[in-house]
Short mmCIF file of C-alpha atoms in Angstrom, two decimals:
data_model
loop_
_atom_site.label_atom_id
_atom_site.label_comp_id
_atom_site.label_asym_id
_atom_site.label_seq_id
_atom_site.Cartn_x
_atom_site.Cartn_y
_atom_site.Cartn_z
CA MET T 1 -5.45 22.69 6.72
CA GLY T 2 -7.94 21.87 3.97
CA PHE T 3 -8.20 19.90 0.75
CA GLU T 4 -9.00 21.59 -2.56
CA HIS T 5 -10.94 19.21 -4.78
CA GLN T 6 -10.26 21.19 -7.95
CA ARG T 7 -6.54 21.12 -7.21
CA PHE T 8 -6.78 17.35 -6.71
CA GLU T 9 -8.59 16.80 -10.02
CA LEU T 10 -5.93 18.80 -11.87
CA ALA T 11 -3.17 16.88 -10.08
CA LEU T 12 -4.86 13.56 -10.93
CA GLN T 13 -4.88 14.43 -14.63
CA GLN T 14 -1.20 15.38 -14.52
CA VAL T 15 -0.22 12.32 -12.49
CA ARG T 16 -2.17 9.97 -14.75
CA GLN T 17 -0.48 11.39 -17.83
CA TYR T 18 2.98 11.20 -16.25
CA LEU T 19 2.58 7.69 -14.83
CA SER T 20 1.44 6.42 -18.23
CA THR T 21 5.15 6.58 -19.10
CA ILE T 22 6.06 4.58 -15.97
CA PHE T 23 3.32 1.94 -15.89
CA GLN T 24 3.34 0.80 -19.48
CA PRO T 25 -0.05 0.60 -21.24
CA PRO T 26 -2.57 -0.85 -20.92
CA HIS T 27 -2.18 -0.59 -17.13
CA VAL T 28 -2.96 3.12 -16.97
CA SER T 29 -5.48 3.21 -19.81
CA ASN T 30 -7.55 0.60 -18.00
CA VAL T 31 -7.47 2.12 -14.53
CA LEU T 32 -10.45 2.35 -12.21
CA PRO T 33 -12.89 5.24 -12.78
CA LEU T 34 -11.70 7.02 -9.63
CA SER T 35 -14.22 9.14 -7.75
CA LEU T 36 -13.08 10.79 -4.50
CA GLN T 37 -15.17 11.94 -1.54
CA VAL T 38 -13.39 14.13 1.03
CA PHE T 39 -14.22 14.53 4.72
CA GLU T 40 -12.75 16.75 7.42
CA ALA T 41 -12.70 13.91 9.96
CA LEU T 42 -13.90 10.30 10.09
CA ALA T 43 -13.63 7.44 12.52
CA SER T 44 -12.09 5.39 9.69
CA THR T 45 -11.96 5.86 5.91
CA ASN T 46 -12.28 2.09 5.45
CA GLN T 47 -15.39 2.00 7.62
CA THR T 48 -17.04 4.91 5.79
CA LEU T 49 -16.23 3.41 2.40
CA TRP T 50 -17.76 0.07 3.41
CA GLU T 51 -20.93 1.96 4.31
CA LEU T 52 -20.91 3.57 0.87
CA VAL T 53 -20.31 0.20 -0.81
CA SER T 54 -23.32 -1.23 1.03
CA GLN T 55 -25.32 1.64 -0.47
CA GLY T 56 -24.18 0.78 -4.00
CA ALA T 57 -20.84 2.57 -4.44
CA ILE T 58 -18.86 0.99 -7.29
CA ALA T 59 -15.21 -0.02 -7.67
CA GLY T 60 -13.05 3.07 -7.92
CA THR T 61 -14.99 4.99 -5.28
CA ALA T 62 -12.51 6.51 -2.84
CA VAL T 63 -12.79 8.22 0.54
CA LEU T 64 -10.25 10.64 2.02
CA ALA T 65 -10.21 12.13 5.52
CA LEU T 66 -7.97 14.91 6.75
CA GLN T 67 -8.05 13.21 10.13
CA GLN T 68 -9.07 9.77 11.45
CA GLU T 69 -10.33 9.34 14.98
CA SER T 70 -10.19 5.52 15.03
CA GLY T 71 -7.73 4.66 12.27
CA ARG T 72 -6.78 0.99 12.05
CA GLY T 73 -3.64 -0.78 10.97
CA GLN T 74 -3.03 -4.48 10.38
CA TRP T 75 -4.16 -6.96 13.05
CA GLY T 76 -6.44 -4.39 14.69
CA ARG T 77 -3.60 -2.11 15.76
CA GLN T 78 -4.40 1.58 16.10
CA TRP T 79 -3.07 3.81 13.33
CA GLN T 80 -2.29 7.30 14.59
CA SER T 81 -4.02 9.65 12.16
CA PRO T 82 -3.51 13.33 13.13
CA LEU T 83 -3.91 16.29 10.80
CA GLY T 84 -1.23 16.47 8.16
CA GLY T 85 -1.28 12.87 6.99
CA LEU T 86 -2.87 11.22 3.95
CA TYR T 87 -5.66 8.82 4.90
CA LEU T 88 -7.65 7.32 2.06
CA SER T 89 -9.43 4.15 0.98
CA VAL T 90 -10.41 2.74 -2.43
CA ALA T 91 -13.13 0.20 -3.28
CA LEU T 92 -12.33 -2.76 -5.54
CA SER T 93 -14.30 -5.69 -7.00
CA PRO T 94 -11.59 -8.30 -7.52
CA ALA T 95 -13.40 -11.69 -7.74
CA LEU T 96 -10.54 -13.92 -6.56
CA PRO T 97 -10.25 -16.97 -4.28
CA VAL T 98 -10.01 -16.19 -0.56
CA ALA T 99 -6.60 -17.92 -0.41
CA ASN T 100 -5.23 -15.29 -2.79
CA SER T 101 -6.62 -12.22 -1.01
CA ALA T 102 -3.15 -11.05 0.09
CA GLN T 103 -2.39 -10.35 -3.56
CA LEU T 104 -4.49 -7.19 -3.29
CA THR T 105 -2.10 -5.77 -0.70
CA LEU T 106 0.94 -6.86 -2.74
CA CYS T 107 -0.20 -5.18 -5.95
CA SER T 108 -1.42 -2.04 -4.17
CA ALA T 109 1.82 -1.64 -2.22
CA TRP T 110 3.91 -2.18 -5.35
CA GLY T 111 1.78 0.30 -7.30
CA ILE T 112 2.07 3.07 -4.69
CA ALA T 113 5.80 2.52 -4.19
CA THR T 114 6.47 2.48 -7.93
CA ALA T 115 4.47 5.68 -8.40
CA LEU T 116 6.35 7.47 -5.60
CA ARG T 117 9.71 6.23 -6.88
CA SER T 118 8.97 7.87 -10.22
CA TYR T 119 8.99 11.20 -8.32
CA ASN T 120 12.59 10.68 -7.15
CA LEU T 121 11.63 9.15 -3.80
CA PRO T 122 13.42 5.82 -3.18
CA VAL T 123 10.41 4.17 -1.52
CA GLN T 124 10.73 0.49 -0.65
CA LEU T 125 8.42 -2.15 0.82
CA LYS T 126 8.57 -3.99 4.13
CA TRP T 127 6.60 -7.21 4.35
CA PRO T 128 3.72 -7.42 4.57
CA ASN T 129 2.26 -3.94 4.16
CA ASP T 130 4.64 -1.05 4.97
CA LEU T 131 5.94 1.72 2.73
CA VAL T 132 9.53 2.56 3.70
CA LEU T 133 11.69 5.60 2.96
CA ASN T 134 15.31 5.93 4.10
CA GLY T 135 14.87 2.95 6.41
CA ARG T 136 11.87 4.45 8.20
CA LYS T 137 8.14 3.86 7.97
CA LEU T 138 6.47 6.22 5.52
CA GLY T 139 3.07 4.58 5.49
CA GLY T 140 1.04 1.42 5.59
CA ILE T 141 -1.77 -0.43 3.85
CA LEU T 142 -4.84 -2.13 5.30
CA THR T 143 -6.88 -4.36 2.97
CA GLU T 144 -10.30 -5.60 4.05
CA THR T 145 -12.53 -7.98 2.10
CA ARG T 146 -16.06 -9.33 1.78
CA ILE T 147 -16.43 -12.99 0.87
CA ARG T 148 -19.16 -14.96 -0.88
CA GLN T 149 -18.93 -18.67 -1.67
CA GLY T 150 -15.17 -18.77 -1.23
CA GLN T 151 -14.54 -15.72 -3.41
CA VAL T 152 -13.49 -12.21 -2.48
CA THR T 153 -16.22 -10.21 -4.20
CA LYS T 154 -15.50 -6.78 -2.74
CA ALA T 155 -12.45 -5.21 -1.14
CA VAL T 156 -11.38 -1.92 0.37
CA VAL T 157 -7.72 -0.92 0.25
CA GLY T 158 -6.85 1.71 2.84
CA VAL T 159 -3.56 3.58 2.84
CA GLY T 160 -2.01 6.00 5.29
CA ILE T 161 1.05 8.05 4.30
CA ASN T 162 2.90 10.51 6.51
CA TRP T 163 2.84 13.92 4.84
CA THR T 164 3.45 16.74 7.35
CA ASN T 165 2.15 14.99 10.47
CA PRO T 166 4.45 14.24 13.44
CA VAL T 167 5.97 10.76 13.41
CA PRO T 168 7.74 8.45 15.91
CA PRO T 169 11.52 7.79 15.71
CA THR T 170 10.91 4.82 13.39
CA GLY T 171 8.81 6.96 11.04
CA ILE T 172 9.41 9.64 8.43
CA ASN T 173 7.11 12.17 6.84
CA LEU T 174 7.28 12.94 3.17
CA ALA T 175 7.48 16.71 3.52
CA ALA T 176 10.73 16.41 5.48
CA ALA T 177 12.22 14.13 2.83
CA LEU T 178 11.10 16.43 0.01
CA ALA T 179 12.66 19.45 1.75
CA GLU T 180 16.04 17.98 0.82
CA GLN T 181 15.17 18.22 -2.89
CA THR T 182 16.06 21.43 -4.75
CA GLN T 183 12.74 21.32 -6.56
CA PRO T 184 10.33 19.07 -4.62
CA ALA T 185 8.42 16.83 -7.00
CA ILE T 186 5.33 16.67 -4.77
CA ASP T 187 4.05 20.01 -3.49
CA SER T 188 0.69 19.32 -1.86
CA LEU T 189 -1.51 16.79 -0.09
CA GLU T 190 -3.76 16.88 -3.14
CA MET T 191 -0.91 15.75 -5.39
CA LEU T 192 0.13 13.03 -2.94
CA ALA T 193 -3.47 11.77 -2.90
CA ALA T 194 -3.50 11.67 -6.70
CA ILE T 195 -0.23 9.72 -6.80
CA ALA T 196 -1.40 7.22 -4.18
CA LEU T 197 -4.76 6.63 -5.88
CA GLN T 198 -3.21 6.29 -9.31
CA GLY T 199 -0.58 3.97 -7.87
CA ILE T 200 -3.23 1.67 -6.40
CA ALA T 201 -5.23 1.75 -9.63
CA SER T 202 -2.18 0.98 -11.78
CA GLY T 203 -0.94 -1.79 -9.48
CA TYR T 204 -4.41 -3.32 -9.45
CA ALA T 205 -4.66 -3.12 -13.25
CA ALA T 206 -1.22 -4.73 -13.65
CA TRP T 207 -2.25 -7.56 -11.31
CA ARG T 208 -5.51 -8.19 -13.19
CA GLN T 209 -3.82 -8.22 -16.58
CA GLU T 210 -0.50 -9.92 -15.84
CA GLY T 211 -1.22 -12.07 -12.78
CA ILE T 212 0.71 -12.17 -9.53
CA GLU T 213 3.47 -14.40 -10.94
CA ASN T 214 4.58 -11.66 -13.32
CA LEU T 215 4.19 -8.94 -10.69
CA LEU T 216 6.09 -10.67 -7.88
CA PRO T 217 9.64 -10.07 -9.23
CA ALA T 218 8.96 -6.32 -9.36
CA TYR T 219 7.51 -6.42 -5.83
CA LEU T 220 10.50 -8.38 -4.52
CA SER T 221 12.94 -5.91 -6.07
CA LEU T 222 11.61 -3.30 -3.62
CA LEU T 223 11.57 -5.53 -0.53
CA THR T 224 13.81 -4.22 2.27
CA SER T 225 14.22 -7.56 4.05
CA LEU T 226 15.33 -9.71 1.10
CA GLY T 227 18.50 -11.58 2.09
CA ARG T 228 18.13 -10.63 5.75
CA SER T 229 19.07 -13.20 8.40
CA ILE T 230 16.40 -14.19 10.89
CA VAL T 231 16.12 -16.57 13.85
CA LEU T 232 12.92 -18.57 14.36
CA ASP T 233 12.56 -20.85 17.38
CA GLY T 234 16.33 -20.99 17.69
CA VAL T 235 16.86 -21.89 14.02
CA GLU T 236 18.70 -19.46 11.73
CA GLY T 237 17.39 -18.70 8.29
CA THR T 238 17.45 -16.20 5.44
CA ILE T 239 14.51 -14.30 3.94
CA VAL T 240 14.44 -15.28 0.28
CA GLY T 241 11.09 -14.00 -0.97
CA VAL T 242 7.34 -13.67 -0.69
CA SER T 243 4.93 -16.25 -2.10
CA ALA T 244 1.99 -15.57 -4.41
CA ASN T 245 -0.24 -15.87 -1.34
CA GLY T 246 1.69 -13.22 0.56
CA GLU T 247 3.67 -15.59 2.80
CA LEU T 248 7.21 -14.68 3.79
CA GLN T 249 9.62 -17.30 2.41
CA ILE T 250 12.56 -18.25 4.62
CA ARG T 251 15.35 -20.67 3.76
CA SER T 252 16.38 -22.45 6.93
CA ALA T 253 19.95 -23.41 7.80
CA SER T 254 18.59 -26.63 9.31
CA ASN T 255 20.12 -29.94 8.23
CA ASP T 256 16.62 -31.41 8.02
CA PRO T 257 15.52 -31.21 4.35
CA SER T 258 11.85 -31.34 5.38
CA SER T 259 12.19 -28.03 7.24
CA ARG T 260 14.54 -26.33 4.78
CA GLU T 261 11.86 -23.87 3.56
CA ILE T 262 9.59 -22.02 5.98
CA LEU T 263 6.49 -20.08 4.98
CA LEU T 264 5.11 -17.46 7.39
CA LYS T 265 1.66 -15.96 6.99
CA PRO T 266 1.26 -12.19 7.48
CA GLY T 267 0.90 -11.40 11.16
CA THR T 268 3.02 -14.35 12.30
CA ILE T 269 6.06 -12.18 13.03
CA SER T 270 7.01 -8.50 12.90
CA LEU T 271 10.28 -7.62 11.17
CA GLY T 272 10.55 -4.23 12.89
CA TYR T 273 12.76 -1.27 12.03
CA ASP T 274 16.50 -1.00 12.71
CA VAL T 275 16.45 2.65 13.78
#
């Protein structure tokens, strides 16, 4: 299994033109100047991209590996990265307060999901960083940052999406889902890479131009857990949203007004999959 760069460049042009009708201008006209480097195998696309950034790589530089040997998910968990999956990372220069760093994951996840949905794939989002299709995990996002004087000056957004690779019972690969379509809208790893990159770029552009407050309603409309009941420390509650800082918002059934709303930072709990 290989990756044809010329095929990718052609797909990127087609995807950019098509998504310009989905992400209304100027989001697509102001996207990052994407430049992709492809490797057969890497320890981690995020790690390699950070090395390139330290050597002067600019925002929009992207790294793709056909296989990762030490792929990472959120909270240091291992991300299984065999041949057949999409593993890529993109460099950004956001300049935002550290407290708002989770917004990069929110806008990237929304951008990728929105792009995939435009190809007749009902992709949703599971807080804080999963891409979901038909109730199963399609992929995930790992955002890493570099901080200077309280500001995020550089960031790397890594994404893994199941394409043809084997998956666990709670997962799904895109090729299997597309096989149910009469005319599959995505026909190659190169095209999937173009869609994912353009999705990140468009989500990032929308966030920069509109702000997280305007983007959040669109993000929440794709959230799988909205309205779901949850029990925390013996207290029942309902998931009602996600804050601008990426915290899960829960409305408690407690009679104590002071504890009526609960905010959970990413990593505090895992919502899991009902499969």
